[in-house]
GROMACS .gro file of C-alpha atoms in nm:
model
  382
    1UNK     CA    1  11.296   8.183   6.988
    2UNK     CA    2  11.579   8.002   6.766
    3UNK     CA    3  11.649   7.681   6.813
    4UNK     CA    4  12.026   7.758   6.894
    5UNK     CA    5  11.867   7.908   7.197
    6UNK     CA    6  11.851   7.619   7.402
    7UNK     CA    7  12.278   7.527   7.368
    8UNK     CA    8  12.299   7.842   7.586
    9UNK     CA    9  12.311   7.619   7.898
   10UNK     CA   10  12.532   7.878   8.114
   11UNK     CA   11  12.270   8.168   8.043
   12UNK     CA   12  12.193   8.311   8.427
   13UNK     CA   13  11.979   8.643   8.293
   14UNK     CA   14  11.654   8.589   8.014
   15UNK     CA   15  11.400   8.853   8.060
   16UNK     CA   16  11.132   8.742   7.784
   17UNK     CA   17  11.117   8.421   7.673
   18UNK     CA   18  10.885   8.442   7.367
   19UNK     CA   19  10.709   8.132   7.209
   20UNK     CA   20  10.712   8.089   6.890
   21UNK     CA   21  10.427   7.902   6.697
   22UNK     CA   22  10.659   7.739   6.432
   23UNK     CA   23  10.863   7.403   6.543
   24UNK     CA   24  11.139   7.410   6.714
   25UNK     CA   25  11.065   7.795   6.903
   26UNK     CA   26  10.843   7.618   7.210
   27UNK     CA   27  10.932   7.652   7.593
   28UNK     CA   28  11.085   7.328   7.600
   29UNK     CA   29  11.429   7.511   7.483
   30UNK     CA   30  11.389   7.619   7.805
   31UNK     CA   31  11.499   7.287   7.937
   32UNK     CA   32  11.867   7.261   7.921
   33UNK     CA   33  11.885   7.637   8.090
   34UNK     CA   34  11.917   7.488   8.443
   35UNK     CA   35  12.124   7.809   8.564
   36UNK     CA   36  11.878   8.062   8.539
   37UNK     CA   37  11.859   8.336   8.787
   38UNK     CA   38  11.630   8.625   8.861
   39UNK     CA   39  11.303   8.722   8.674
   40UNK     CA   40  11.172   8.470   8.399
   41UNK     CA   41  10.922   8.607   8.157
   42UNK     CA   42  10.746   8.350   7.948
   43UNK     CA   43  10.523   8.524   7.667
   44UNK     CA   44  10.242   8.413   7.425
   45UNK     CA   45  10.205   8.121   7.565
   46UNK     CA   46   9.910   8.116   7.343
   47UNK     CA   47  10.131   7.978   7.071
   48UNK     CA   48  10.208   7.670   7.232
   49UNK     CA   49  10.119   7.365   7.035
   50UNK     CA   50  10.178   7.086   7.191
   51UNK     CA   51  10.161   7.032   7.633
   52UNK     CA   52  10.443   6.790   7.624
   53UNK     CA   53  10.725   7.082   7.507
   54UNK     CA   54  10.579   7.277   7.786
   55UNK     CA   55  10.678   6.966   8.053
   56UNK     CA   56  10.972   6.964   7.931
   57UNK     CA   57  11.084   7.276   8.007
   58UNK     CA   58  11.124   7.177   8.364
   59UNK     CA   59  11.029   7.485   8.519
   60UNK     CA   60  11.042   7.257   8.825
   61UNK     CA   61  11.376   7.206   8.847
   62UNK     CA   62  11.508   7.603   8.815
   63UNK     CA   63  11.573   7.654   9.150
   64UNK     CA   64  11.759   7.976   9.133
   65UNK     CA   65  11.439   8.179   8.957
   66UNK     CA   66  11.282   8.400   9.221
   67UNK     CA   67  11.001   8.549   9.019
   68UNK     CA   68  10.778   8.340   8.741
   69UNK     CA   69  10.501   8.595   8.475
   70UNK     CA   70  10.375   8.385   8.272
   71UNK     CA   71  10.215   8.562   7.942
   72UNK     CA   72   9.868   8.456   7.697
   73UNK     CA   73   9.788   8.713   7.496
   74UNK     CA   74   9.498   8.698   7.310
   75UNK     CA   75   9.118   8.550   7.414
   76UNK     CA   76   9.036   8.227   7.383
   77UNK     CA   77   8.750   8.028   7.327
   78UNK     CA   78   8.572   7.886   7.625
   79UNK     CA   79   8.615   7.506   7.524
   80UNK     CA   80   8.954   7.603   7.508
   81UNK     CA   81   8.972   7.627   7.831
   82UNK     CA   82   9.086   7.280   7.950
   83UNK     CA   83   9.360   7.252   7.711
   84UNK     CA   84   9.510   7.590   7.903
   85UNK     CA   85   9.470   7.472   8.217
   86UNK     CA   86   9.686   7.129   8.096
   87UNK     CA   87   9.970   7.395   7.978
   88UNK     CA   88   9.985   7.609   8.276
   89UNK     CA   89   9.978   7.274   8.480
   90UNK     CA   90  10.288   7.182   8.344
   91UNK     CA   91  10.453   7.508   8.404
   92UNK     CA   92  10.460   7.413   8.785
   93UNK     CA   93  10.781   7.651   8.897
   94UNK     CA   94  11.043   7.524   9.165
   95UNK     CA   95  10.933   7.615   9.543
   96UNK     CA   96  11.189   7.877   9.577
   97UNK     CA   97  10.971   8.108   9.372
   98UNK     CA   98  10.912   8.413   9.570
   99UNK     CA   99  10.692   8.626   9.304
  100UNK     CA  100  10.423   8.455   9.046
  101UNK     CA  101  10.267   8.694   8.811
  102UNK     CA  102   9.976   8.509   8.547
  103UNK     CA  103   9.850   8.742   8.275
  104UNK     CA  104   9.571   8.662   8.014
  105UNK     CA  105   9.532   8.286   8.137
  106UNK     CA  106   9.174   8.127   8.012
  107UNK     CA  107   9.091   7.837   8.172
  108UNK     CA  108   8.801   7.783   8.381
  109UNK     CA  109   9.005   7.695   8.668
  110UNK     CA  110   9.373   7.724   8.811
  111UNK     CA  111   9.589   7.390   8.854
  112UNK     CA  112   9.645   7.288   9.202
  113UNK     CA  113   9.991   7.412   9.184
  114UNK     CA  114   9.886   7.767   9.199
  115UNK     CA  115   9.808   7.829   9.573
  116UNK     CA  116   9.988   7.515   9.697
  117UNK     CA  117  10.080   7.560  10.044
  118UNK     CA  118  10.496   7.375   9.912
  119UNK     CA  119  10.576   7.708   9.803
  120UNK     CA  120  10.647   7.848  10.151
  121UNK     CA  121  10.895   8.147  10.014
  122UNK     CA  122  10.601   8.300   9.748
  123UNK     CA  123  10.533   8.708   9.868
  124UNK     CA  124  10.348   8.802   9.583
  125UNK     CA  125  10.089   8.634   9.360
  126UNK     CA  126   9.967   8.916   9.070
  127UNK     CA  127   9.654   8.737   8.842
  128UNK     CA  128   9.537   8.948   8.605
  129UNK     CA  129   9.244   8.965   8.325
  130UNK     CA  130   9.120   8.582   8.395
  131UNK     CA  131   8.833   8.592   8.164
  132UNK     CA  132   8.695   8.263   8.180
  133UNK     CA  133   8.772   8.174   8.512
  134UNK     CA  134   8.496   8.153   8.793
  135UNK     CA  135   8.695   8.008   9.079
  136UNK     CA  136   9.005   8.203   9.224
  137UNK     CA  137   9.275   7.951   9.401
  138UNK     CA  138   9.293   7.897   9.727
  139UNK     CA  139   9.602   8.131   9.882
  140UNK     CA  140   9.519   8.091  10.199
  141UNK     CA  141   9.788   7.867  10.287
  142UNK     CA  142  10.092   8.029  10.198
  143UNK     CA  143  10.292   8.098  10.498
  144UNK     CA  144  10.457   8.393  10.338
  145UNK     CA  145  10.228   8.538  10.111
  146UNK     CA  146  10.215   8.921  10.174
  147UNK     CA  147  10.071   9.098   9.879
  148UNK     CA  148   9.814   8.935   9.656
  149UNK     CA  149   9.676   9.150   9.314
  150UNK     CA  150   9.364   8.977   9.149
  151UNK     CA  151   9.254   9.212   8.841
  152UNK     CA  152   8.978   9.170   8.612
  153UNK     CA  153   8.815   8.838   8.653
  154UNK     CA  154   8.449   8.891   8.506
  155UNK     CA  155   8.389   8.529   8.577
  156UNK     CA  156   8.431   8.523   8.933
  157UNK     CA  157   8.107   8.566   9.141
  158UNK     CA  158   8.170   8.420   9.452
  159UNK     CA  159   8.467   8.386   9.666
  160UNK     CA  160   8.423   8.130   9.923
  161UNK     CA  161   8.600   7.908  10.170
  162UNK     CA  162   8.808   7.783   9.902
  163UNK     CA  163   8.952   8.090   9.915
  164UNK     CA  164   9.124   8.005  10.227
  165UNK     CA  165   9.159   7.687  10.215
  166UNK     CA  166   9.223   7.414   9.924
  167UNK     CA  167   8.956   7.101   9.947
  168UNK     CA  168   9.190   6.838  10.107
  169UNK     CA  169   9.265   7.092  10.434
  170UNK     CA  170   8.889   7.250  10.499
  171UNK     CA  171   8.874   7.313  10.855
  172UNK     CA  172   9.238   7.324  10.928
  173UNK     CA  173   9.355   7.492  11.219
  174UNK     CA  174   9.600   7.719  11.034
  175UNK     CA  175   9.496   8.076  11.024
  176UNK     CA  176   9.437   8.134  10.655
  177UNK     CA  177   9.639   8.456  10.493
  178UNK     CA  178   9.889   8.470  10.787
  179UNK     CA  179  10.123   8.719  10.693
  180UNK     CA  180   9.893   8.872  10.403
  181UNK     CA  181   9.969   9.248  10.412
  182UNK     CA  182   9.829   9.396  10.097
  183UNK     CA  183   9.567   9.272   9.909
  184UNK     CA  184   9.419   9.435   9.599
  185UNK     CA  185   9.050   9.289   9.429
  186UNK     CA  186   8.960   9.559   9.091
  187UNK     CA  187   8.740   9.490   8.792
  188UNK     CA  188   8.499   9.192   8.924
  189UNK     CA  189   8.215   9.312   8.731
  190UNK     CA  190   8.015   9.033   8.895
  191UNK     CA  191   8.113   8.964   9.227
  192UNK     CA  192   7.857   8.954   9.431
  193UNK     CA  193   7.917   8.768   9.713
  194UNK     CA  194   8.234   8.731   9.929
  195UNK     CA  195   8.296   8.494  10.239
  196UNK     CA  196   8.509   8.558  10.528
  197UNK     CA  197   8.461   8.250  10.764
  198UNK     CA  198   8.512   8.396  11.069
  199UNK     CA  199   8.306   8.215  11.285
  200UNK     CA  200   8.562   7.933  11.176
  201UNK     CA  201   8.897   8.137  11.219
  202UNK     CA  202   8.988   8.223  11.586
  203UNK     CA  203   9.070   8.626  11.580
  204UNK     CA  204   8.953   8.650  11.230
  205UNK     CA  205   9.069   8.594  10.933
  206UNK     CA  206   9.379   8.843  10.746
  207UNK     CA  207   9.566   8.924  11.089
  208UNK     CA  208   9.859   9.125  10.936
  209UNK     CA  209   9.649   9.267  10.655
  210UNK     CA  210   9.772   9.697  10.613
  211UNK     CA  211   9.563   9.768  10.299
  212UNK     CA  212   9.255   9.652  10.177
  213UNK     CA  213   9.139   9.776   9.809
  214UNK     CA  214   8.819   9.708   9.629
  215UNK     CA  215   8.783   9.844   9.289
  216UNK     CA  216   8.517   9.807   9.027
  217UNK     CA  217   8.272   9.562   9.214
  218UNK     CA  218   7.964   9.717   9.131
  219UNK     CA  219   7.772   9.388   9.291
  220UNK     CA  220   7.913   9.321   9.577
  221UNK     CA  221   7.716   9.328   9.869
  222UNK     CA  222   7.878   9.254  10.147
  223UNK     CA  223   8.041   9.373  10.498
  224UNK     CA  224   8.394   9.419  10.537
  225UNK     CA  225   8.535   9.142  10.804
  226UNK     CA  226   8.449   9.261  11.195
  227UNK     CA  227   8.807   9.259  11.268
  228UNK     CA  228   9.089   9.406  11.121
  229UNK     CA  229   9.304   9.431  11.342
  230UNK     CA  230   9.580   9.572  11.138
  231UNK     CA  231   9.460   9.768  10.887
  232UNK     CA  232   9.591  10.082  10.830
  233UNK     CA  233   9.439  10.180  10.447
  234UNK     CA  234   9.092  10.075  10.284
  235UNK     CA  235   9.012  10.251   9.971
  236UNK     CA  236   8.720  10.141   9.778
  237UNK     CA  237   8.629  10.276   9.440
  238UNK     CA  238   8.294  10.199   9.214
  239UNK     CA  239   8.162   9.976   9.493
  240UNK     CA  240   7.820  10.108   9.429
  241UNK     CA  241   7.620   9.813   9.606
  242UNK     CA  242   7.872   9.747   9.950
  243UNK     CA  243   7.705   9.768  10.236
  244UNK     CA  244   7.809   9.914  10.554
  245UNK     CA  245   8.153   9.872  10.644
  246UNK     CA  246   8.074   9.663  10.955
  247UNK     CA  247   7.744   9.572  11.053
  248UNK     CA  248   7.760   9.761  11.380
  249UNK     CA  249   7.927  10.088  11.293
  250UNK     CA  250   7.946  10.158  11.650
  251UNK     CA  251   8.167   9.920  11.686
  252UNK     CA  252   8.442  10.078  11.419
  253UNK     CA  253   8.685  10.133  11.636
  254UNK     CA  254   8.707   9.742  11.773
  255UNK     CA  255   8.706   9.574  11.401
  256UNK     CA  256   8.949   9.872  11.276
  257UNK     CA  257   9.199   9.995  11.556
  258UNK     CA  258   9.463  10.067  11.304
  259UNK     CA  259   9.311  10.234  11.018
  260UNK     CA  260   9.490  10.564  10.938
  261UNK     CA  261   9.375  10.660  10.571
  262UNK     CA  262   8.970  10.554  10.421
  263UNK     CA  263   8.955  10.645  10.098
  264UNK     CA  264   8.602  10.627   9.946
  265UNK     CA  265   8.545  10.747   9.528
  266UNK     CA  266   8.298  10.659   9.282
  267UNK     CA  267   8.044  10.540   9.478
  268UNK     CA  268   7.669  10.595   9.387
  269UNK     CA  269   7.516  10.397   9.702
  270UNK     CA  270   7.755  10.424  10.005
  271UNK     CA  271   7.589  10.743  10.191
  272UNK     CA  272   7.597  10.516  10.501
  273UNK     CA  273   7.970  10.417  10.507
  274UNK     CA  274   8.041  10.760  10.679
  275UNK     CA  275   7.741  10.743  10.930
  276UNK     CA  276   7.764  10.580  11.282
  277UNK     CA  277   8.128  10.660  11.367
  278UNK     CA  278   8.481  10.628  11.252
  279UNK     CA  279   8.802  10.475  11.382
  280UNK     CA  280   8.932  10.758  11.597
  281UNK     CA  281   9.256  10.652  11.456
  282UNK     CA  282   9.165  10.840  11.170
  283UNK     CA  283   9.492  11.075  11.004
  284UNK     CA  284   9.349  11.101  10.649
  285UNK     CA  285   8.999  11.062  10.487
  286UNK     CA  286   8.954  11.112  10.102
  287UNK     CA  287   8.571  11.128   9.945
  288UNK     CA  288   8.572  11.150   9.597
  289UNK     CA  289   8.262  11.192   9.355
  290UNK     CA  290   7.986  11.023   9.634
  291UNK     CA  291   7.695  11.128   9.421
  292UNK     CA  292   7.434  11.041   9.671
  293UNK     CA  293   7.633  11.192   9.983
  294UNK     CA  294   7.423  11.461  10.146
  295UNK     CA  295   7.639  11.551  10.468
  296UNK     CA  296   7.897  11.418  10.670
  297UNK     CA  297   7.717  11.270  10.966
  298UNK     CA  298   7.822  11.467  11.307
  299UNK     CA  299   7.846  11.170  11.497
  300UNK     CA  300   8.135  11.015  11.281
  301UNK     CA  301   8.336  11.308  11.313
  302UNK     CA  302   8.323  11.400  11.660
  303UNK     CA  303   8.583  11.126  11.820
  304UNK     CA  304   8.867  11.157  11.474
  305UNK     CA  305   9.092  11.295  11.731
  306UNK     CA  306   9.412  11.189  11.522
  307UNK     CA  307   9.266  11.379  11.165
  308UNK     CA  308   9.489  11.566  11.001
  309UNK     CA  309   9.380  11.547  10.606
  310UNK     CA  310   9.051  11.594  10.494
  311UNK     CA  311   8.941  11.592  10.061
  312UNK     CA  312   8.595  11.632   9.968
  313UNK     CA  313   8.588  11.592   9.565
  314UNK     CA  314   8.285  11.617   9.346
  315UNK     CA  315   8.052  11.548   9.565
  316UNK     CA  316   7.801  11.788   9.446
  317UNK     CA  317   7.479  11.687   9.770
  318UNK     CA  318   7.709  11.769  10.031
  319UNK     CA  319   7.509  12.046  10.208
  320UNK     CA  320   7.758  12.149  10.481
  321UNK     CA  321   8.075  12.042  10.704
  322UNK     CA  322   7.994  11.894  11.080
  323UNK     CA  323   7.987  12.168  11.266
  324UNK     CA  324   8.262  12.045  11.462
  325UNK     CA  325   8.586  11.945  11.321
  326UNK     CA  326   8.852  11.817  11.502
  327UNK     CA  327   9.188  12.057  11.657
  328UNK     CA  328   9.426  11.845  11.485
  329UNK     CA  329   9.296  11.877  11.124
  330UNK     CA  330   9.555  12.037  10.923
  331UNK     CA  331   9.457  12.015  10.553
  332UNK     CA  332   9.151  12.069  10.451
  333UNK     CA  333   9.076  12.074  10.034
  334UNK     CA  334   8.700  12.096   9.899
  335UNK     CA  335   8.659  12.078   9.507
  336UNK     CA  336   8.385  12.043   9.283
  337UNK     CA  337   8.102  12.054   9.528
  338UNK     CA  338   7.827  12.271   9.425
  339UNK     CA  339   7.639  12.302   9.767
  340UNK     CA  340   8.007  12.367   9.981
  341UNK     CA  341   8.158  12.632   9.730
  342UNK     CA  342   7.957  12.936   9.898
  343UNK     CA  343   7.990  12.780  10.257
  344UNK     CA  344   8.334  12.766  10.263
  345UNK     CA  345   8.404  13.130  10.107
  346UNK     CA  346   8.652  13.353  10.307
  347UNK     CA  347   8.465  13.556  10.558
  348UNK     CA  348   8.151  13.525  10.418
  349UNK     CA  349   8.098  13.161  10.395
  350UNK     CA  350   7.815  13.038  10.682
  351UNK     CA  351   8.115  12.724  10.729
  352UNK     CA  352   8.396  12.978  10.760
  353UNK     CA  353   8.407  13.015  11.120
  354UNK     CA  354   8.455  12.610  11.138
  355UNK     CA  355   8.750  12.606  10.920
  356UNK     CA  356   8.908  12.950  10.950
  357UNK     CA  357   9.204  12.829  11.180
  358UNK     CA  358   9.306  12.521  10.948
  359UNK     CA  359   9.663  12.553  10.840
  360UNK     CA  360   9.603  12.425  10.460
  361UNK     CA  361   9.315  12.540  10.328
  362UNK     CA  362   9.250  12.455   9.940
  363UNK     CA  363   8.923  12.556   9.766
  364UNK     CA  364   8.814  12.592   9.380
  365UNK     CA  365   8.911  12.961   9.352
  366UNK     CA  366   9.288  12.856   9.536
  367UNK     CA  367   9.310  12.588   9.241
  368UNK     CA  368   9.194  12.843   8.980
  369UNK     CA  369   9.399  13.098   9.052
  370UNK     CA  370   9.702  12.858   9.011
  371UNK     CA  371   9.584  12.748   8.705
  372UNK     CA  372   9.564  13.074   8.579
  373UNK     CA  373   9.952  13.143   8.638
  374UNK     CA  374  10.012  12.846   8.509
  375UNK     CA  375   9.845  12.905   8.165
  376UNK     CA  376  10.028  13.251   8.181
  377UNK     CA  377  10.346  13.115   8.280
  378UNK     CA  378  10.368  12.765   8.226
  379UNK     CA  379  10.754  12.733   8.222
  380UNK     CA  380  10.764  12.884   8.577
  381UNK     CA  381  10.787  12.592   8.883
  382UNK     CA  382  10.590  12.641   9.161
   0.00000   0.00000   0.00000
């Protein structure tokens, strides 16, 4: 940025603040811009040369900026790493924030500022592609917190207590993620272990939690929490070594009274997540390219009194529907599935009978034919 930049002391908007790497273009031009309002973007951060510019920016004292992303854009060396961690340590925000997004960051670890329990009014923490990090920071404690996005973090292969709590309040009486409502963990190539204390957390932990989404953990072996009290949508997506959903499948229906939509794709290993019974709060229930799936068990689908959307996708061992599916199914779509496709024929099909009354029926030939009229008519809406 110029170095006239910083005179603009009654500036309220900046969208992109971009560091430059020659003197005189570093964040601390940011320092005299005490009115800011809104959404601060701070990019290539990589660039900085010296931590002191980035202290002076004062981050600290813009009270009226409501959402911090904070921008390195290229790799970085591993003994690099400290020197990153002293730079985003200075760029310690006021505790107004109410959104933090970190992109690219390289350190090892986060300061302690990220996760501090003084910024009572953050909703939404985003971290994302954290290569060098192995230790995620401890959100537990912040009261407000209600979505949290963690993205590509290679290093990360355990997520423990910290987690919950930060190393000065272990064992605090304060039910960790509170008012958590989203959370979203993709692209942890080696996770393989994750901790949910609940033997130390009255009711569990995540109380408020409505959607739970595990992406690209192809080592984590673990259970989901036995009580989710809240949870209304769990999708999980090249998971291929998770293990049951709850040890005691039985028991679905206690550790997931809420869950409306289970949405399960990708997944080599996880035959078993659909055996042993279902939340009969059930509406929707999406299976997407389950290699190893061979049927869907009986006994999980007898009690989804409340299913009304059912998507079988590429899953190409499924031998047959239950032979019982419930009245209140409405939509029913099978693609892909080599075994199904002559079951599930009009009339003919040996599943027919099950499914014949089902309001919405899609199929392979149903999604041919409108491909067909669309390749002969493509201008033409549906």
């Amino acid at each position: 940025m110029p170095i006239q930049f910083g005179k603009l002391r009654n500036l309220q908007k900046l969208n992109d603040f971009v560091v430059g790497k020659n003197s005189g273009s570093g964040v601390n031009l940011l320092k005299e811009l005490q009115d800011l309002h809104g959404t601060l973007t701070i990019s290539r951060l990589e660039n900085v040369g010296d931590v002191k510019d980035v202290s002076e920016a004062e981050l600290k004292n813009k009270k009226f900026i409501s959402c911090l992303i904070l921008k390195f854009s290229c790799c970085l060396a591993l003994d690099d790493s400290k020197r990153k961690r002293e730079i985003l340590g200075e760029l310690k925000p006021h505790a107004n924030l109410k959104s933090l997004s970190i992109h690219g960051y390289q350190g090892t670890s986060f300061p302690d500022w990220v996760g501090d329990q003084l910024y009572c009014n953050l909703v939404m923490v985003l971290l994302y592609k954290c290569d060098n990090c192995f230790l995620l920071p401890s959100f537990g404690q912040l009261p407000s917190l209600k979505c949290l996005w963690i993205s590509n973090f290679p290093g990360v292969e355990i997520i423990g207590p910290e987690f919950y709590y930060s190393s000065d309040i272990i064992g605090s009486s304060t039910k960790p993620f509170r008012s958590l409502e989203i959370l979203h963990l993709s692209d942890m190539p080696n996770l393989r272990k994750w901790l949910f204390i609940e033997d130390e957390v009255e009711d569990g932990v995540f109380p408020c939690l409505r959607e739970l989404t595990l992406t690209l953990c192809p080592k984590l072996r673990v259970s989901l929490p036995n009580f989710l009290p809240s949870l209304r949508k769990l999708c999980i997506e090249k998971c291929h070594s998770l293990e049951p959903l709850v040890p005691r499948a039985q028991q679905m229906d206690v550790a997931f009274p809420s869950l409306e939509i289970l949405d399960i794709s990708l997944s080599g290993g996880q035959v078993y997540l659909l055996k042993g019974g279902l939340p009969s709060s059930l509406k929707e229930i999406r299976i997407e390219t389950c290699y190893n799936l061979e049927a869907l068990d009986e006994e999980a689908f007898q009690n989804l009194t409340s299913l009304e959307k059912l998507f079988i996708y590429g899953c190409d061992k499924v031998r047959c529907l239950p032979s019982l599916l419930p009245t209140s199914l409405s939509h029913l779509s099978i693609e892909e599935c080599l075994l199904l496709r002559p079951r599930v024929r009009r009339e003919t099909g040996e599943d027919w009978p099950i499914i014949h009354n089902i309001p919405n029926f899609d199929r392979d030939e149903a999604m041919m034919c409108r491909w067909a009229i669309h390749k002969m008519w493509p201008m033409q809406e549906e």
